[in-house]
Coordinates of C-alpha atoms in Angstrom, one line a residue:
M1 CA 64.1 313.8 74.8
E2 CA 63.7 311.0 72.2
P3 CA 66.8 310.0 70.3
P4 CA 66.7 310.8 66.6
R5 CA 65.3 308.1 64.4
H6 CA 67.3 306.6 61.7
D7 CA 64.9 304.8 59.4
A8 CA 66.5 302.1 57.3
P9 CA 66.6 303.0 53.6
T10 CA 64.1 301.3 51.4
P11 CA 65.8 298.4 49.6
A12 CA 66.1 298.5 45.8
R13 CA 63.7 296.4 43.8
A14 CA 63.7 295.1 40.3
A15 CA 60.7 294.5 38.1
V16 CA 60.6 291.5 35.6
V17 CA 58.6 291.4 32.4
V18 CA 58.7 287.8 31.0
N19 CA 57.3 286.0 28.0
P20 CA 56.3 282.6 29.6
V21 CA 56.2 281.0 26.2
K22 CA 59.8 281.7 25.5
V23 CA 61.4 281.5 29.0
D24 CA 61.6 278.9 31.8
V25 CA 60.0 281.1 34.3
A26 CA 60.7 278.9 37.3
A27 CA 64.4 278.8 36.5
L28 CA 64.4 282.6 35.9
R29 CA 62.8 283.2 39.3
L30 CA 65.5 281.2 41.1
L31 CA 68.3 283.1 39.3
V32 CA 66.7 286.5 40.0
A33 CA 66.3 285.6 43.7
E34 CA 70.0 284.7 43.8
Q35 CA 70.9 288.2 42.6
E36 CA 68.5 289.8 45.0
E37 CA 70.0 288.0 47.9
R38 CA 73.5 289.0 46.8
L39 CA 72.7 292.7 46.4
G40 CA 70.3 292.9 49.4
W41 CA 67.4 293.9 47.1
A42 CA 63.7 293.4 47.9
P43 CA 61.8 290.7 45.9
A44 CA 61.1 291.7 42.4
T45 CA 57.6 292.3 41.0
W46 CA 56.7 290.0 38.1
W47 CA 54.6 290.6 35.0
E48 CA 53.9 288.1 32.2
T49 CA 53.0 288.9 28.6
S50 CA 50.0 287.1 27.1
A51 CA 48.1 286.6 23.9
G52 CA 46.4 289.9 24.7
D53 CA 49.5 291.9 25.7
D54 CA 52.7 291.8 23.8
G55 CA 54.5 293.4 26.7
R56 CA 53.4 297.0 26.7
S57 CA 50.8 296.8 29.4
A58 CA 53.1 294.6 31.5
A59 CA 55.9 297.2 31.1
E60 CA 53.6 300.1 32.1
A61 CA 52.6 298.2 35.2
A62 CA 56.2 297.3 36.0
L63 CA 57.4 300.8 35.7
A64 CA 54.6 302.3 37.7
A65 CA 56.5 301.3 40.9
D66 CA 59.7 303.0 39.8
P67 CA 62.0 299.9 40.0
R68 CA 65.8 300.2 40.1
L69 CA 66.0 297.8 37.1
L70 CA 63.6 296.4 34.6
V71 CA 64.4 292.9 33.5
V72 CA 63.0 291.8 30.1
A73 CA 63.0 288.1 29.3
G74 CA 61.7 287.1 25.9
G75 CA 62.4 287.5 22.2
D76 CA 62.8 290.5 19.9
G77 CA 59.0 291.2 19.9
T78 CA 58.8 291.3 23.7
L79 CA 61.9 293.6 23.9
R80 CA 60.6 295.9 21.2
A81 CA 57.2 296.2 23.0
V82 CA 58.8 297.0 26.4
A83 CA 61.3 299.5 24.8
E84 CA 58.3 301.3 23.3
V85 CA 57.1 302.0 26.8
A86 CA 60.5 302.3 28.6
A87 CA 62.1 304.8 26.2
G88 CA 62.9 308.1 27.9
R89 CA 61.9 306.8 31.4
G90 CA 65.4 306.4 32.7
T91 CA 65.1 302.9 34.1
P92 CA 67.9 300.6 32.9
L93 CA 66.9 297.4 31.1
G94 CA 68.4 294.1 31.7
L95 CA 67.8 291.7 28.8
V96 CA 67.4 288.0 29.0
P97 CA 67.3 287.0 25.3
A98 CA 65.1 284.1 24.2
G99 CA 63.9 283.0 20.7
T100 CA 65.6 282.5 17.4
G101 CA 66.5 286.0 16.3
N102 CA 67.8 288.0 19.3
L103 CA 69.1 290.6 16.9
F104 CA 69.5 293.4 19.4
A105 CA 71.1 291.2 22.0
R106 CA 73.6 290.0 19.4
E107 CA 74.4 293.6 18.5
L108 CA 75.2 294.4 22.1
G109 CA 77.2 291.2 22.8
L110 CA 74.8 289.9 25.4
P111 CA 74.8 286.3 26.5
L112 CA 72.7 284.1 24.3
N113 CA 71.2 280.7 25.4
A114 CA 72.8 281.2 28.8
L115 CA 70.1 282.1 31.4
R116 CA 72.5 282.5 34.3
S117 CA 74.9 284.7 32.5
A118 CA 72.1 286.9 31.1
V119 CA 70.6 287.4 34.6
E120 CA 74.1 288.2 36.1
T121 CA 74.6 290.8 33.3
A122 CA 71.2 292.3 34.0
F123 CA 72.0 292.8 37.6
G124 CA 75.7 293.4 37.5
G125 CA 76.6 294.7 34.0
R126 CA 77.4 298.3 33.0
D127 CA 74.9 300.7 31.6
R128 CA 75.0 301.6 27.9
P129 CA 72.8 304.2 26.4
V130 CA 71.3 303.3 23.0
D131 CA 69.0 304.9 20.5
V132 CA 65.4 304.1 19.8
G133 CA 63.8 304.4 16.4
T134 CA 60.1 305.3 15.9
V135 CA 58.2 304.4 12.7
E136 CA 54.9 306.0 11.8
L137 CA 53.0 303.6 9.5
G138 CA 50.4 305.1 7.1
R139 CA 47.9 302.5 6.1
P140 CA 46.1 302.2 2.7
D141 CA 42.8 302.9 4.5
G142 CA 44.1 306.3 5.8
T143 CA 44.7 305.1 9.4
S144 CA 48.2 305.3 11.1
T145 CA 50.0 303.7 14.0
S146 CA 53.3 304.4 15.7
H147 CA 55.9 301.8 16.8
A148 CA 59.3 301.7 18.3
F149 CA 62.2 299.7 16.9
L150 CA 65.7 298.9 18.1
V151 CA 67.2 297.0 15.1
M152 CA 65.6 298.0 11.8
T153 CA 62.4 298.4 9.8
G154 CA 62.1 297.7 6.1
I155 CA 60.2 297.0 2.9
G156 CA 61.3 294.3 0.5
V157 CA 63.4 291.2 1.1
D158 CA 63.4 291.6 4.9
A159 CA 59.6 292.1 5.1
H160 CA 59.2 289.1 2.8
M161 CA 61.4 287.1 5.2
A162 CA 59.4 288.2 8.2
G163 CA 56.0 287.6 6.6
H164 CA 56.6 284.4 4.8
T165 CA 58.8 282.2 7.0
D166 CA 57.1 279.1 8.5
P167 CA 57.2 279.7 12.3
R168 CA 57.2 275.9 12.9
L169 CA 60.2 275.5 10.6
K170 CA 61.9 278.5 12.2
A171 CA 61.5 276.9 15.7
R172 CA 63.0 273.7 14.4
I173 CA 66.0 274.9 12.3
G174 CA 66.4 278.5 13.3
W175 CA 67.8 280.9 10.7
L176 CA 68.0 278.3 7.9
A177 CA 64.2 278.6 7.7
Y178 CA 64.7 282.1 6.1
S179 CA 66.4 280.6 3.0
D180 CA 63.3 279.9 1.1
P181 CA 61.6 283.4 1.4
I182 CA 64.9 285.1 0.7
A183 CA 65.3 283.0 -2.5
R184 CA 61.8 283.7 -3.6
S185 CA 62.2 287.4 -3.0
V186 CA 65.5 287.6 -4.9
F187 CA 64.5 285.4 -7.9
G188 CA 61.0 287.0 -8.1
N189 CA 62.8 290.4 -8.2
R190 CA 59.5 292.3 -7.7
Q191 CA 60.4 296.0 -7.6
F192 CA 58.3 299.0 -6.7
D193 CA 58.3 302.8 -7.1
M194 CA 58.7 305.1 -4.1
T195 CA 59.7 308.6 -3.2
Y196 CA 61.9 309.3 -0.2
A197 CA 63.3 312.3 1.7
L198 CA 66.1 312.4 4.2
D199 CA 65.9 315.1 6.9
D200 CA 65.2 318.4 5.2
E201 CA 66.5 317.4 1.8
P202 CA 64.2 317.4 -1.3
P203 CA 62.4 314.2 -2.1
V204 CA 63.9 311.6 -4.6
S205 CA 61.9 309.2 -6.7
T206 CA 63.3 305.8 -7.6
R207 CA 62.4 302.2 -8.3
V208 CA 63.7 299.7 -5.8
H209 CA 63.5 296.1 -4.6
T210 CA 64.2 296.8 -0.9
V211 CA 64.6 299.8 1.4
I212 CA 65.8 299.2 5.0
V213 CA 66.3 301.8 7.7
G214 CA 68.4 300.6 10.7
N215 CA 69.5 301.4 14.1
S216 CA 71.6 298.3 13.8
G217 CA 73.0 296.8 10.6
T218 CA 72.4 293.0 10.7
L219 CA 69.3 291.3 9.4
T220 CA 67.7 288.1 10.6
A221 CA 69.8 285.2 9.2
G222 CA 73.0 287.0 10.1
I223 CA 73.0 289.1 6.9
L224 CA 75.1 292.3 7.5
M225 CA 73.2 294.8 5.4
I226 CA 74.4 298.2 6.8
P227 CA 78.0 298.1 8.0
D228 CA 77.9 301.8 9.2
A229 CA 74.9 301.4 11.5
V230 CA 75.7 302.0 15.2
V231 CA 73.1 301.7 17.9
D232 CA 74.2 304.8 19.8
D233 CA 75.2 307.5 17.3
G234 CA 71.9 309.3 17.0
L235 CA 71.6 308.5 13.3
L236 CA 69.4 306.3 11.2
D237 CA 71.3 304.3 8.5
A238 CA 69.4 303.4 5.3
V239 CA 70.2 301.1 2.4
V240 CA 68.3 300.9 -0.9
L241 CA 68.6 297.9 -3.1
R242 CA 68.2 298.6 -6.8
P243 CA 69.2 295.4 -8.7
G244 CA 67.5 296.4 -11.9
R245 CA 67.1 293.6 -14.4
G246 CA 70.8 292.9 -15.1
P247 CA 73.6 291.6 -12.9
G248 CA 72.6 293.7 -9.9
W249 CA 71.8 290.8 -7.6
T250 CA 75.3 289.3 -8.3
Y251 CA 76.9 292.5 -7.1
I252 CA 74.7 292.7 -4.1
G253 CA 75.4 289.1 -3.2
Y254 CA 79.2 289.7 -3.5
R255 CA 78.9 292.7 -1.3
L256 CA 76.9 291.0 1.5
A257 CA 79.3 288.0 1.5
F258 CA 82.2 290.5 1.7
N259 CA 80.5 292.3 4.6
R260 CA 80.0 289.1 6.6
L261 CA 83.5 287.8 6.0
L262 CA 85.3 291.0 7.0
H263 CA 83.1 292.5 9.6
R264 CA 84.2 290.0 12.2
T265 CA 87.5 291.7 12.9
G266 CA 88.5 295.3 13.6
I267 CA 90.5 295.6 10.4
G268 CA 87.7 294.0 8.5
R269 CA 85.2 296.6 9.7
V270 CA 87.4 299.4 8.5
V271 CA 87.8 297.7 5.1
T272 CA 84.1 297.0 4.9
R273 CA 83.2 300.6 5.7
W274 CA 85.6 302.2 3.1
S275 CA 85.6 299.7 0.3
P276 CA 83.7 300.6 -2.9
R277 CA 80.0 299.8 -3.0
P278 CA 78.0 298.7 -6.0
R279 CA 75.6 301.1 -7.6
S280 CA 72.8 298.6 -7.0
M281 CA 73.2 299.4 -3.2
R282 CA 72.8 303.0 -2.1
F283 CA 73.5 304.0 1.5
A284 CA 72.6 307.1 3.5
Q285 CA 72.5 308.5 7.0
A286 CA 69.9 310.9 8.5
R287 CA 67.9 311.7 11.7
A288 CA 64.6 311.4 9.9
M289 CA 63.3 309.7 6.7
R290 CA 60.0 309.8 4.9
V291 CA 58.9 307.3 2.3
Q292 CA 55.9 307.5 0.0
L293 CA 54.9 304.4 -1.9
A294 CA 53.2 304.3 -5.3
A295 CA 51.4 301.1 -4.3
P296 CA 51.0 299.5 -0.8
Q297 CA 53.9 297.2 0.3
E298 CA 54.6 294.9 3.2
I299 CA 56.7 296.2 6.1
Q300 CA 58.6 294.6 9.0
I301 CA 59.7 296.1 12.3
D302 CA 62.5 294.3 14.2
G303 CA 61.7 291.1 12.3
D304 CA 57.9 291.1 12.9
P305 CA 55.5 291.6 9.9
R306 CA 53.3 294.6 10.2
G307 CA 51.1 294.4 7.1
L308 CA 50.7 296.8 4.2
V309 CA 51.7 300.5 4.3
S310 CA 51.4 303.4 1.8
E311 CA 53.7 305.8 3.6
V312 CA 56.2 305.7 6.4
A313 CA 57.9 308.3 8.6
I314 CA 60.9 307.3 10.6
T315 CA 62.8 309.2 13.3
V316 CA 65.4 308.3 16.0
A317 CA 65.7 309.3 19.7
H318 CA 69.3 309.6 20.7
H319 CA 70.2 307.6 23.9
A320 CA 66.5 307.1 24.8
L321 CA 67.1 303.8 26.4
T322 CA 69.7 302.4 28.8
V323 CA 70.6 298.7 28.6
R324 CA 72.8 296.6 30.8
V325 CA 75.7 295.0 28.9
P326 CA 78.6 292.8 30.0
R327 CA 81.5 294.6 31.7
A328 CA 84.8 294.6 29.8
G329 CA 87.3 291.9 30.7

């Protein structure tokens, strides 16, 4: 009689999606191999983004083998593209941030400009469920496209920043490169008419300079726009800027400076949340938002310009993605 067979369990394996333009791939491979040896994992599968693939095809290929962990190394655009595919699939994401923005990584307190720490967090951090937003873009020609977002989408000053910042200057001086498009947007004060509706509430018509809907509250350039936004509460947070033609921008400027000053401490966050807000800034929370524009406007998604839209529908999926974050202590 043959003794019972005890087949060794199949070792776990990670998959890595990397933007080779943003990341030192050779250094990343060495650090991933260190973690694999430490954990007894099989060698990871590797998938690179390219000019023809922003990360979605790479993510589909990576997830096809059902990895234990999906490591994403790149900037906000790469992360957003991978999240679009990975949402709802159950595989945790380990983020290795690269680039100038890294808005989502900053929100989660992930290591920045620290390749080793980021890889260690990806393989050894704790799992945190987060929400994923979806924005349906209705184009002036009648076509539509759907995109995921992790941070925010907006029309106005943020879209102007995304679409009119010199990428070479941004690579050289980082967030300071946004100063010029911000100033042009504010001083130009070009406003537009729109109609919006939150959840099942009746539509409201208004004239605005900017409308931003966020899963997180901080814009590129470190501007804390929506203090109440939380990445895992199942809600969208919206802010509408209505400076008018009077001192509205002065009030908005005071408010944003106040946000940034106080939001760095626990007490400051409470003060920021409950302090009076100027009438030129209107805040709201919802699980869905629809926007109809009187004339086409530029839009951005997680800091990337997405062209002109005539209408937008935004929803949020609660805890659709799991991300590895640093362990406490």
